[in-house]
Amino acid sequence: MTRFELPPVCGLPVDRVAAMRRQLAAEIARRPRRKPILIAASAAVAAAAATAGGYAYVQHPAPVTDKSEARCYTVASLSDGAESFTFVAEAAVAGQSGPGPSQVDNALSVCAGFWRQGILRPGPDGARGAPDPGRDHPVPPLVACVLPDGTAAVFPGTTLTCAALGLPNAAG
């Protein structure tokens, strides 16, 4: 049977170790530093991608194509439990149809009037239908969105509400 034995480890002379360190330091110092350029380029690409992604995510306003009616919601939801109060736009805006004031502005003002009169109240069952003429009720911030069928829908909330519901903000 053959046995292999490694020779004992020999240390390098001190001057040789010092020479290797100097050579390694000189090589590192000689190489160009590319990290700042790489970091700046990566940041620029990331910023461009974030801007493009943000532009694609933010929904752009869309026109209301069904001007015959609008819906006032009491909660910012399109689920089955969300109740809406639908009104015929021409009747609600005193016979204004066709060219004239924006239907979106009219829908917002009419829905605000329903809130003020107490016909609409916060919550999923907030479409009461009976006005409370004794006092002015609080009106939450309202935003007009466009439903897939082109109808104006007014929700309590901000312009971010439409995006959260997957609907475009109403243009106009």
Coordinates of N, CA and C in Angstrom, one line a residue:
M1 N 0.8 -1.1 0.0 CA 0.0 0.0 0.0 C 0.9 1.2 0.0
T2 N 0.5 2.2 -0.9 CA 1.3 3.4 -1.0 C 0.7 4.5 -0.2
R3 N 1.6 5.2 0.5 CA 1.1 6.3 1.4 C 1.7 7.6 0.8
F4 N 0.8 8.5 0.7 CA 1.2 9.9 0.2 C 1.2 10.8 1.4
E5 N 2.2 11.5 1.5 CA 2.3 12.5 2.6 C 2.7 13.8 2.0
L6 N 2.0 14.8 2.4 CA 2.3 16.2 1.9 C 3.5 16.7 2.6
P7 N 4.3 17.5 1.9 CA 5.5 18.0 2.5 C 5.1 19.1 3.6
P8 N 5.9 19.4 4.5 CA 5.5 20.4 5.5 C 5.4 21.7 4.9
V9 N 4.5 22.5 5.5 CA 4.2 23.8 4.9 C 5.3 24.7 5.2
C10 N 5.8 25.4 4.2 CA 6.9 26.4 4.4 C 6.3 27.8 4.3
G11 N 6.7 28.6 5.1 CA 6.3 30.0 5.0 C 7.1 30.7 4.0
L12 N 6.5 31.7 3.4 CA 7.3 32.5 2.5 C 8.1 33.5 3.2
P13 N 9.2 33.9 2.6 CA 10.0 34.9 3.3 C 9.2 36.2 3.4
V14 N 9.5 37.0 4.4 CA 8.8 38.2 4.7 C 8.9 39.2 3.6
D15 N 10.0 39.3 3.0 CA 10.2 40.3 1.9 C 9.3 39.9 0.7
R16 N 9.2 38.6 0.5 CA 8.4 38.1 -0.7 C 6.9 38.4 -0.4
V17 N 6.4 38.2 0.8 CA 5.0 38.5 1.2 C 4.8 40.0 1.0
A18 N 5.7 40.8 1.5 CA 5.6 42.3 1.3 C 5.5 42.7 -0.2
A19 N 6.3 42.0 -1.0 CA 6.3 42.3 -2.5 C 4.9 41.9 -3.1
M20 N 4.4 40.8 -2.6 CA 3.1 40.4 -3.2 C 2.0 41.4 -2.7
R21 N 2.0 41.9 -1.5 CA 1.1 42.9 -1.1 C 1.2 44.2 -1.9
R22 N 2.4 44.6 -2.1 CA 2.6 45.8 -2.9 C 2.1 45.7 -4.3
Q23 N 2.3 44.5 -4.9 CA 1.9 44.2 -6.3 C 0.3 44.2 -6.3
L24 N -0.3 43.6 -5.3 CA -1.8 43.5 -5.3 C -2.4 44.9 -5.1
A25 N -1.8 45.7 -4.2 CA -2.3 47.1 -4.0 C -2.1 47.9 -5.3
A26 N -1.0 47.7 -6.0 CA -0.8 48.5 -7.2 C -1.8 48.1 -8.3
E27 N -2.1 46.8 -8.4 CA -3.1 46.3 -9.3 C -4.5 46.9 -9.0
I28 N -4.9 46.9 -7.8 CA -6.2 47.4 -7.4 C -6.3 48.9 -7.7
A29 N -5.2 49.6 -7.4 CA -5.2 51.1 -7.6 C -5.2 51.4 -9.1
R30 N -4.6 50.6 -9.9 CA -4.6 50.8 -11.4 C -5.9 50.6 -12.1
R31 N -6.8 49.8 -11.6 CA -8.1 49.5 -12.2 C -9.0 50.7 -12.1
P32 N -9.7 51.0 -13.2 CA -10.7 52.1 -13.1 C -11.8 51.8 -12.2
R33 N -12.3 52.8 -11.5 CA -13.5 52.6 -10.6 C -14.7 52.8 -11.4
R34 N -15.5 51.8 -11.6 CA -16.7 51.8 -12.4 C -18.0 51.8 -11.5
K35 N -17.9 51.6 -10.3 CA -19.1 51.5 -9.4 C -19.9 52.8 -9.4
P36 N -19.4 54.0 -9.3 CA -20.2 55.2 -9.3 C -21.0 55.3 -10.7
I37 N -20.3 55.0 -11.8 CA -21.0 55.1 -13.1 C -22.1 54.0 -13.1
L38 N -21.8 52.8 -12.7 CA -22.8 51.7 -12.7 C -24.0 52.0 -11.8
I39 N -23.7 52.6 -10.6 CA -24.8 53.0 -9.7 C -25.7 54.1 -10.3
A40 N -25.0 55.1 -10.9 CA -25.8 56.2 -11.6 C -26.6 55.7 -12.7
A41 N -26.1 54.8 -13.5 CA -26.8 54.3 -14.7 C -28.0 53.4 -14.2
S42 N -27.7 52.6 -13.2 CA -28.8 51.8 -12.6 C -29.9 52.6 -12.1
A43 N -29.6 53.7 -11.4 CA -30.6 54.6 -10.8 C -31.4 55.3 -11.9
A44 N -30.7 55.7 -13.0 CA -31.4 56.3 -14.1 C -32.4 55.3 -14.8
V45 N -32.0 54.1 -14.9 CA -32.9 53.1 -15.5 C -34.1 52.8 -14.6
A46 N -33.8 52.7 -13.3 CA -34.9 52.5 -12.4 C -35.9 53.6 -12.3
A47 N -35.4 54.9 -12.4 CA -36.2 56.0 -12.4 C -37.1 56.1 -13.7
A48 N -36.5 55.7 -14.8 CA -37.3 55.7 -16.0 C -38.3 54.6 -16.0
A49 N -38.0 53.5 -15.5 CA -39.0 52.4 -15.4 C -40.1 52.8 -14.4
A50 N -39.8 53.4 -13.3 CA -40.8 53.8 -12.3 C -41.7 54.9 -12.9
T51 N -41.1 55.8 -13.7 CA -42.0 56.8 -14.3 C -42.9 56.2 -15.3
A52 N -42.4 55.3 -16.1 CA -43.3 54.6 -17.1 C -44.3 53.8 -16.5
G53 N -43.9 53.1 -15.4 CA -44.9 52.3 -14.7 C -46.0 53.1 -14.0
G54 N -45.6 54.2 -13.4 CA -46.5 55.1 -12.8 C -47.5 55.7 -13.8
Y55 N -47.0 56.1 -15.0 CA -47.8 56.6 -16.0 C -48.8 55.6 -16.5
A56 N -48.4 54.4 -16.6 CA -49.3 53.3 -17.0 C -50.3 53.0 -16.0
Y57 N -49.9 53.1 -14.7 CA -50.8 52.7 -13.6 C -51.9 53.8 -13.4
V58 N -51.5 55.1 -13.5 CA -52.5 56.2 -13.2 C -53.4 56.2 -14.4
Q59 N -54.7 56.1 -14.0 CA -55.7 56.1 -15.1 C -56.0 57.5 -15.6
H60 N -56.2 57.6 -16.8 CA -56.4 58.9 -17.4 C -57.9 59.1 -17.4
P61 N -58.4 60.4 -17.4 CA -59.8 60.7 -17.4 C -60.4 60.2 -18.7
A62 N -61.7 59.8 -18.6 CA -62.4 59.3 -19.7 C -63.8 60.1 -19.8
P63 N -64.3 60.2 -21.0 CA -65.6 61.0 -21.1 C -66.7 60.1 -20.6
V64 N -67.8 60.8 -20.2 CA -69.0 60.2 -19.8 C -69.8 60.1 -21.1
T65 N -70.1 58.8 -21.6 CA -70.8 58.7 -22.9 C -72.3 58.5 -22.7
D66 N -72.7 58.0 -21.6 CA -74.1 57.8 -21.3 C -74.6 59.0 -20.5
K67 N -75.1 60.0 -21.1 CA -75.5 61.2 -20.4 C -77.0 61.2 -20.0
S68 N -77.6 60.1 -20.1 CA -79.1 60.0 -19.7 C -79.3 59.8 -18.3
E69 N -78.3 59.2 -17.6 CA -78.4 59.0 -16.1 C -77.1 59.0 -15.5
A70 N -77.1 59.1 -14.2 CA -75.9 59.0 -13.4 C -76.2 58.3 -12.1
R71 N -75.2 57.8 -11.4 CA -75.4 57.1 -10.1 C -74.6 57.7 -9.0
C72 N -75.3 57.8 -7.9 CA -74.6 58.3 -6.7 C -74.5 57.1 -5.7
Y73 N -73.2 56.9 -5.3 CA -72.9 55.8 -4.4 C -72.7 56.3 -3.0
T74 N -73.0 55.5 -2.0 CA -72.8 56.0 -0.6 C -71.5 55.4 0.0
V75 N -70.9 54.4 -0.7 CA -69.6 53.8 -0.3 C -68.8 53.7 -1.6
A76 N -67.5 53.7 -1.4 CA -66.6 53.6 -2.5 C -66.4 52.1 -2.9
S77 N -67.4 51.5 -3.4 CA -67.3 50.1 -3.7 C -68.3 49.8 -4.9
L78 N -67.9 48.8 -5.6 CA -68.8 48.3 -6.7 C -69.3 46.9 -6.4
S79 N -69.1 46.4 -5.2 CA -69.5 45.0 -4.8 C -71.0 44.9 -4.8
D80 N -71.4 43.7 -4.8 CA -72.9 43.5 -4.8 C -73.6 44.1 -3.6
G81 N -72.9 44.3 -2.5 CA -73.6 44.9 -1.3 C -73.7 46.5 -1.4
A82 N -72.9 47.0 -2.4 CA -72.9 48.5 -2.5 C -74.2 49.0 -3.2
E83 N -74.9 49.8 -2.5 CA -76.2 50.3 -3.0 C -75.9 51.7 -3.7
S84 N -76.6 51.9 -4.8 CA -76.4 53.2 -5.5 C -77.8 53.8 -5.7
F85 N -77.8 55.1 -5.8 CA -79.0 55.8 -6.1 C -78.9 56.4 -7.5
T86 N -79.7 55.8 -8.4 CA -79.7 56.2 -9.8 C -80.7 57.2 -10.1
F87 N -80.3 58.3 -10.8 CA -81.2 59.3 -11.2 C -81.1 59.6 -12.7
V88 N -82.2 60.0 -13.3 CA -82.2 60.4 -14.7 C -81.6 61.8 -14.7
A89 N -80.5 61.9 -15.5 CA -79.7 63.2 -15.5 C -80.6 64.4 -15.9
E90 N -81.4 64.2 -17.0 CA -82.1 65.4 -17.5 C -83.1 65.9 -16.5
A91 N -83.8 65.0 -15.8 CA -84.7 65.4 -14.8 C -84.1 66.0 -13.6
A92 N -82.9 65.5 -13.2 CA -82.2 65.9 -12.0 C -81.6 67.3 -12.2
V93 N -81.2 67.6 -13.5 CA -80.5 68.9 -13.7 C -81.5 69.9 -14.4
A94 N -82.7 69.8 -14.0 CA -83.7 70.8 -14.5 C -83.8 70.9 -16.0
G95 N -83.9 69.7 -16.6 CA -84.1 69.7 -18.1 C -82.9 70.0 -18.9
Q96 N -81.7 70.2 -18.4 CA -80.5 70.5 -19.2 C -80.0 69.2 -19.9
S97 N -80.2 69.2 -21.2 CA -79.6 68.1 -21.9 C -78.9 68.6 -23.1
G98 N -78.1 67.8 -23.7 CA -77.4 68.2 -24.9 C -76.3 69.1 -24.5
P99 N -75.9 70.1 -25.4 CA -74.8 71.0 -25.1 C -75.2 71.9 -23.9
G100 N -74.2 72.2 -23.1 CA -74.5 73.1 -21.9 C -73.5 72.6 -20.9
P101 N -73.9 72.9 -19.6 CA -73.0 72.5 -18.5 C -72.6 71.0 -18.6
S102 N -71.4 70.7 -18.1 CA -70.9 69.4 -18.1 C -71.8 68.5 -17.3
Q103 N -72.1 67.3 -17.9 CA -72.9 66.3 -17.1 C -72.2 65.8 -15.9
V104 N -70.9 65.8 -16.0 CA -70.1 65.4 -14.8 C -70.3 66.4 -13.7
D105 N -70.1 67.6 -14.0 CA -70.3 68.7 -12.9 C -71.7 68.6 -12.4
N106 N -72.7 68.4 -13.3 CA -74.1 68.3 -12.8 C -74.3 67.0 -11.9
A107 N -73.7 65.9 -12.3 CA -73.8 64.7 -11.5 C -73.2 65.0 -10.1
L108 N -72.1 65.6 -10.0 CA -71.4 65.9 -8.7 C -72.3 66.8 -7.9
S109 N -72.9 67.9 -8.5 CA -73.7 68.8 -7.8 C -75.0 68.2 -7.4
V110 N -75.6 67.4 -8.2 CA -76.9 66.7 -7.9 C -76.7 65.7 -6.8
C111 N -75.6 64.9 -6.8 CA -75.3 64.0 -5.8 C -75.0 64.7 -4.5
A112 N -74.3 65.8 -4.5 CA -74.0 66.6 -3.3 C -75.3 67.1 -2.7
G113 N -76.3 67.5 -3.6 CA -77.6 67.9 -3.1 C -78.3 66.8 -2.4
F114 N -78.2 65.6 -3.0 CA -78.9 64.4 -2.3 C -78.3 64.1 -1.0
W115 N -76.9 64.3 -0.8 CA -76.3 64.1 0.5 C -76.8 65.2 1.4
R116 N -76.8 66.4 1.0 CA -77.1 67.6 1.8 C -78.6 67.4 2.3
Q117 N -79.5 66.9 1.5 CA -80.9 66.7 1.9 C -81.1 65.5 2.8
G118 N -80.1 64.6 2.9 CA -80.3 63.4 3.7 C -80.8 62.3 2.9
I119 N -81.0 62.4 1.6 CA -81.4 61.3 0.8 C -80.4 60.2 0.8
L120 N -79.1 60.6 0.7 CA -78.0 59.7 0.8 C -77.3 59.9 2.1
R121 N -76.8 58.8 2.7 CA -76.1 58.8 4.0 C -75.0 57.8 3.9
P122 N -74.0 58.0 4.7 CA -72.8 57.1 4.7 C -73.2 55.6 5.0
G123 N -72.5 54.7 4.3 CA -72.7 53.3 4.6 C -73.3 52.5 3.4
P124 N -73.2 51.2 3.5 CA -73.7 50.4 2.4 C -75.2 50.5 2.1
D125 N -76.0 50.8 3.1 CA -77.4 51.0 2.9 C -77.8 52.4 3.0
G126 N -77.0 53.3 2.5 CA -77.2 54.7 2.7 C -78.1 55.4 1.7
A127 N -78.7 54.7 0.7 CA -79.6 55.3 -0.2 C -81.0 55.2 0.4
R128 N -81.4 56.2 1.2 CA -82.7 56.2 1.9 C -83.9 56.5 1.0
G129 N -83.7 57.5 0.1 CA -84.8 57.8 -0.8 C -85.7 58.9 -0.2
A130 N -85.7 59.1 1.1 CA -86.6 60.1 1.6 C -85.8 61.3 2.2
P131 N -86.1 62.5 1.7 CA -85.3 63.7 2.2 C -85.6 64.0 3.6
D132 N -84.7 64.6 4.3 CA -84.8 65.1 5.6 C -84.7 66.6 5.6
P133 N -85.8 67.3 5.4 CA -85.8 68.8 5.1 C -85.4 69.6 6.4
G134 N -85.4 69.0 7.5 CA -85.2 69.7 8.8 C -83.8 70.3 8.9
R135 N -82.8 69.8 8.2 CA -81.5 70.3 8.4 C -80.6 69.9 7.2
D136 N -79.4 70.6 7.1 CA -78.5 70.2 6.1 C -77.6 69.1 6.6
H137 N -77.4 68.0 5.9 CA -76.6 66.9 6.3 C -75.2 67.1 5.7
P138 N -74.2 66.6 6.3 CA -72.8 66.7 5.8 C -72.6 66.0 4.5
V139 N -71.9 66.7 3.6 CA -71.6 66.2 2.3 C -70.1 65.7 2.3
P140 N -69.8 64.4 2.1 CA -68.4 64.0 2.0 C -67.7 64.5 0.8
P141 N -66.4 64.5 0.7 CA -65.8 64.8 -0.6 C -66.3 63.8 -1.6
L142 N -66.6 64.3 -2.8 CA -67.2 63.4 -3.9 C -66.3 63.4 -5.1
V143 N -66.3 62.3 -5.8 CA -65.5 62.2 -7.0 C -66.3 61.5 -8.1
A144 N -66.2 62.0 -9.3 CA -67.0 61.4 -10.4 C -66.1 60.4 -11.2
C145 N -66.5 59.2 -11.4 CA -65.8 58.2 -12.2 C -66.7 57.8 -13.3
V146 N -66.2 57.0 -14.2 CA -67.0 56.5 -15.4 C -67.0 55.0 -15.3
L147 N -68.3 54.5 -15.2 CA -68.5 53.0 -15.2 C -68.2 52.5 -16.6
P148 N -68.0 51.2 -16.7 CA -67.7 50.5 -18.0 C -68.8 50.8 -19.1
D149 N -70.0 51.0 -18.7 CA -71.0 51.3 -19.7 C -71.1 52.8 -20.1
G150 N -70.2 53.6 -19.5 CA -70.1 55.0 -19.9 C -70.9 55.9 -19.0
T151 N -71.5 55.4 -18.0 CA -72.4 56.2 -17.0 C -71.5 56.8 -16.0
A152 N -71.9 58.1 -15.6 CA -71.2 58.8 -14.5 C -71.6 58.1 -13.2
A153 N -70.6 57.9 -12.4 CA -70.8 57.3 -11.0 C -70.1 58.2 -10.0
V154 N -70.8 58.7 -9.0 CA -70.3 59.6 -8.1 C -70.1 58.9 -6.8
F155 N -68.8 58.8 -6.3 CA -68.5 58.1 -5.1 C -68.0 59.1 -4.0
P156 N -68.2 58.7 -2.7 CA -67.5 59.5 -1.7 C -66.0 59.1 -1.8
G157 N -65.1 60.1 -1.8 CA -63.7 59.9 -1.8 C -63.0 60.9 -2.6
T158 N -61.7 60.6 -3.0 CA -60.8 61.5 -3.7 C -60.6 61.0 -5.1
T159 N -59.8 61.7 -5.9 CA -59.5 61.2 -7.3 C -58.8 59.8 -7.3
L160 N -58.2 59.5 -6.1 CA -57.6 58.1 -6.0 C -58.6 57.0 -5.9
T161 N -59.9 57.4 -5.5 CA -60.9 56.4 -5.4 C -61.2 55.7 -6.7
C162 N -61.3 56.5 -7.8 CA -61.6 55.9 -9.1 C -60.5 54.8 -9.4
A163 N -59.3 55.1 -9.3 CA -58.2 54.2 -9.6 C -58.3 53.0 -8.7
A164 N -58.6 53.1 -7.4 CA -58.8 52.0 -6.5 C -59.9 51.1 -6.9
L165 N -60.9 51.6 -7.6 CA -62.1 50.8 -8.1 C -61.8 50.3 -9.5
G166 N -60.7 50.7 -10.1 CA -60.4 50.2 -11.4 C -61.2 51.0 -12.5
L167 N -61.6 52.2 -12.1 CA -62.4 53.0 -13.1 C -61.6 54.3 -13.4
P168 N -61.8 54.8 -14.6 CA -61.2 56.1 -14.9 C -62.0 57.2 -14.3
N169 N -61.2 58.3 -14.0 CA -61.9 59.5 -13.5 C -62.7 60.1 -14.7
A170 N -63.8 60.8 -14.3 CA -64.6 61.3 -15.4 C -64.0 62.6 -15.9
A171 N -63.9 62.8 -17.2 CA -63.4 64.0 -17.8 C -64.5 65.0 -17.9
G172 N -64.2 66.2 -17.7 CA -65.3 67.2 -18.0 C -65.5 68.1 -16.8

